[in-house]
Amino acid sequence: MTGGGTAIPEVQALLRTLAAGRDVAELGAAFGETAAVMAETARSVVAVELDPERAAIARARLEGLPNAELLEGDCYESLRGRGPFGLVFADGGRPLDWEAILALAGPGSLVVKDDLTPGRPTEGDDVREFLLRDRRLAAAEILATPEMAVILAGVLPG
């Protein structure tokens, strides 16, 4: 839906709000635009990008932002041992490892997944099945635009 470049403005506005005062991890930074938006309000942002060309652009974009860091490589390997993060933005296009993502988030943390087609059934959709049905999460699907939905999930204690 976004062509893998950046989150749409409506999602960026949501993430800027959710990032306020939090330590943030972005999985799939692309060109760093969304990480820069979240850095406006976040305590810290660690963005990870696998593609070297995109990572170079993102690194340049985040340069000079004292609360933003760009890591190049596999997000799960790069973030191992870091966290917990108060917000994890799962923006990567490849299949996501939800257990690894939850390991980055602590109780009370938020997990956000965008680029979803609205109105699809939960059944048979791996992303929706996990985020909307896992008992460790309280989640809702939000319409960002008529063409795009976002799932916002809060990690429950215990």
Short mmCIF file of C-alpha atoms in Angstrom, two decimals:
data_model
loop_
_atom_site.label_atom_id
_atom_site.label_comp_id
_atom_site.label_asym_id
_atom_site.label_seq_id
_atom_site.Cartn_x
_atom_site.Cartn_y
_atom_site.Cartn_z
CA MET A 1 0.00 0.00 0.00
CA THR A 2 2.85 2.38 0.70
CA GLY A 3 5.24 0.83 -1.79
CA GLY A 4 7.66 0.10 1.03
CA GLY A 5 8.77 3.71 1.25
CA THR A 6 7.21 5.24 4.32
CA ALA A 7 4.06 5.24 6.38
CA ILE A 8 1.25 7.43 5.05
CA PRO A 9 0.71 10.80 6.77
CA GLU A 10 -2.29 9.55 8.77
CA VAL A 11 -0.23 6.69 10.22
CA GLN A 12 2.72 8.99 10.85
CA ALA A 13 0.44 11.29 12.87
CA LEU A 14 -0.80 8.32 14.91
CA LEU A 15 2.76 7.07 15.53
CA ARG A 16 3.98 10.57 16.49
CA THR A 17 1.23 10.63 19.12
CA LEU A 18 1.83 7.09 20.38
CA ALA A 19 5.61 7.63 20.55
CA ALA A 20 5.35 10.58 22.95
CA GLY A 21 7.72 10.00 25.87
CA ARG A 22 8.38 6.38 24.92
CA ASP A 23 11.38 4.36 23.82
CA VAL A 24 10.50 3.20 20.30
CA ALA A 25 11.68 0.39 18.01
CA GLU A 26 10.85 0.49 14.31
CA LEU A 27 11.26 -2.76 12.39
CA GLY A 28 11.69 -1.84 8.73
CA ALA A 29 12.81 1.78 8.71
CA ALA A 30 12.93 2.14 4.91
CA PHE A 31 14.16 5.70 4.30
CA GLY A 32 13.85 6.87 7.93
CA GLU A 33 10.95 9.28 7.42
CA THR A 34 8.66 7.67 9.96
CA ALA A 35 11.50 7.23 12.48
CA ALA A 36 12.20 10.97 12.19
CA VAL A 37 8.53 11.75 12.80
CA MET A 38 8.44 9.54 15.91
CA ALA A 39 11.71 11.09 17.14
CA GLU A 40 9.88 14.43 17.38
CA THR A 41 8.05 13.19 20.48
CA ALA A 42 9.77 9.93 21.57
CA ARG A 43 12.34 9.61 24.32
CA SER A 44 14.37 7.46 21.91
CA VAL A 45 13.93 5.73 18.55
CA VAL A 46 15.92 2.73 17.34
CA ALA A 47 15.07 2.01 13.72
CA VAL A 48 16.32 -1.06 11.87
CA GLU A 49 16.55 -1.48 8.10
CA LEU A 50 17.74 -4.60 6.27
CA ASP A 51 18.36 -3.05 2.83
CA PRO A 52 21.78 -1.32 2.73
CA GLU A 53 20.70 1.38 0.25
CA ARG A 54 17.63 2.31 2.25
CA ALA A 55 19.64 2.16 5.48
CA ALA A 56 22.15 4.67 4.09
CA ILE A 57 19.36 7.11 3.25
CA ALA A 58 17.70 6.58 6.64
CA ARG A 59 21.01 7.05 8.47
CA ALA A 60 21.53 10.39 6.69
CA ARG A 61 17.95 11.47 7.46
CA LEU A 62 18.32 10.65 11.18
CA GLU A 63 21.77 12.22 11.49
CA GLY A 64 21.64 15.08 13.95
CA LEU A 65 18.64 13.71 15.85
CA PRO A 66 20.14 12.92 19.26
CA ASN A 67 17.34 10.55 20.22
CA ALA A 68 17.34 8.50 17.00
CA GLU A 69 19.56 5.60 15.98
CA LEU A 70 19.61 3.60 12.76
CA LEU A 71 20.80 -0.01 12.75
CA GLU A 72 21.41 -1.93 9.54
CA GLY A 73 20.63 -5.63 9.39
CA ASP A 74 18.09 -8.15 10.58
CA CYS A 75 15.80 -6.43 13.07
CA TYR A 76 15.57 -9.39 15.44
CA GLU A 77 19.34 -9.89 15.58
CA SER A 78 20.03 -6.15 15.77
CA LEU A 79 17.61 -5.58 18.66
CA ARG A 80 18.41 -8.75 20.62
CA GLY A 81 19.10 -7.79 24.24
CA ARG A 82 17.63 -4.31 23.84
CA GLY A 83 14.36 -3.03 25.21
CA PRO A 84 11.82 -3.25 26.49
CA PHE A 85 10.42 -0.65 24.15
CA GLY A 86 7.24 1.26 24.95
CA LEU A 87 6.26 1.21 21.28
CA VAL A 88 7.20 -1.32 18.62
CA PHE A 89 6.24 -0.34 15.09
CA ALA A 90 6.28 -3.51 12.99
CA ASP A 91 6.68 -1.95 9.56
CA GLY A 92 8.73 -4.58 7.76
CA GLY A 93 7.31 -6.22 4.67
CA ARG A 94 8.63 -9.72 5.26
CA PRO A 95 6.82 -12.26 7.46
CA LEU A 96 6.94 -10.97 11.02
CA ASP A 97 8.06 -12.98 14.04
CA TRP A 98 5.41 -11.95 16.53
CA GLU A 99 7.02 -13.77 19.47
CA ALA A 100 10.29 -11.90 18.86
CA ILE A 101 8.33 -8.65 18.58
CA LEU A 102 6.57 -9.30 21.89
CA ALA A 103 9.96 -10.02 23.48
CA LEU A 104 10.93 -6.43 22.59
CA ALA A 105 7.85 -5.01 24.31
CA GLY A 106 7.08 -5.05 28.01
CA PRO A 107 3.74 -4.94 29.81
CA GLY A 108 1.92 -1.74 28.91
CA SER A 109 3.86 -1.39 25.66
CA LEU A 110 2.15 -0.80 22.34
CA VAL A 111 2.63 -2.76 19.12
CA VAL A 112 1.50 -1.22 15.83
CA LYS A 113 1.13 -2.87 12.43
CA ASP A 114 0.07 -0.84 9.41
CA ASP A 115 -0.44 -1.47 5.70
CA LEU A 116 -3.50 -3.64 6.22
CA THR A 117 -6.45 -3.80 3.84
CA PRO A 118 -9.59 -2.86 5.78
CA GLY A 119 -12.51 -5.21 6.17
CA ARG A 120 -10.67 -8.48 5.78
CA PRO A 121 -11.75 -11.35 8.02
CA THR A 122 -9.51 -12.27 10.93
CA GLU A 123 -9.67 -15.98 10.08
CA GLY A 124 -6.85 -16.95 7.74
CA ASP A 125 -4.96 -13.66 8.15
CA ASP A 126 -1.82 -14.41 10.19
CA VAL A 127 -1.35 -10.80 11.31
CA ARG A 128 -4.94 -10.31 12.41
CA GLU A 129 -5.17 -13.75 14.01
CA PHE A 130 -2.13 -13.03 16.19
CA LEU A 131 -2.73 -9.41 17.12
CA LEU A 132 -6.51 -9.58 17.56
CA ARG A 133 -6.76 -13.00 19.24
CA ASP A 134 -3.62 -13.48 21.33
CA ARG A 135 -4.59 -13.37 25.03
CA ARG A 136 -1.45 -11.37 25.89
CA LEU A 137 -2.75 -8.43 23.89
CA ALA A 138 -5.67 -6.02 23.89
CA ALA A 139 -6.00 -4.88 20.28
CA ALA A 140 -8.21 -2.98 17.89
CA GLU A 141 -8.18 -2.50 14.15
CA ILE A 142 -8.34 1.19 13.26
CA LEU A 143 -9.21 2.67 9.89
CA ALA A 144 -6.43 5.12 9.00
CA THR A 145 -7.97 5.92 5.60
CA PRO A 146 -10.73 4.21 3.62
CA GLU A 147 -7.98 2.15 1.97
CA MET A 148 -5.76 1.34 4.96
CA ALA A 149 -6.17 -0.15 8.40
CA VAL A 150 -3.78 -0.24 11.35
CA ILE A 151 -3.83 -2.65 14.27
CA LEU A 152 -2.92 -1.12 17.63
CA ALA A 153 -2.21 -3.67 20.35
CA GLY A 154 -1.40 -3.10 24.00
CA VAL A 155 0.68 -5.72 25.80
CA LEU A 156 -1.14 -6.90 28.92
CA PRO A 157 0.61 -7.56 32.24
CA GLY A 158 1.40 -11.13 33.19
#
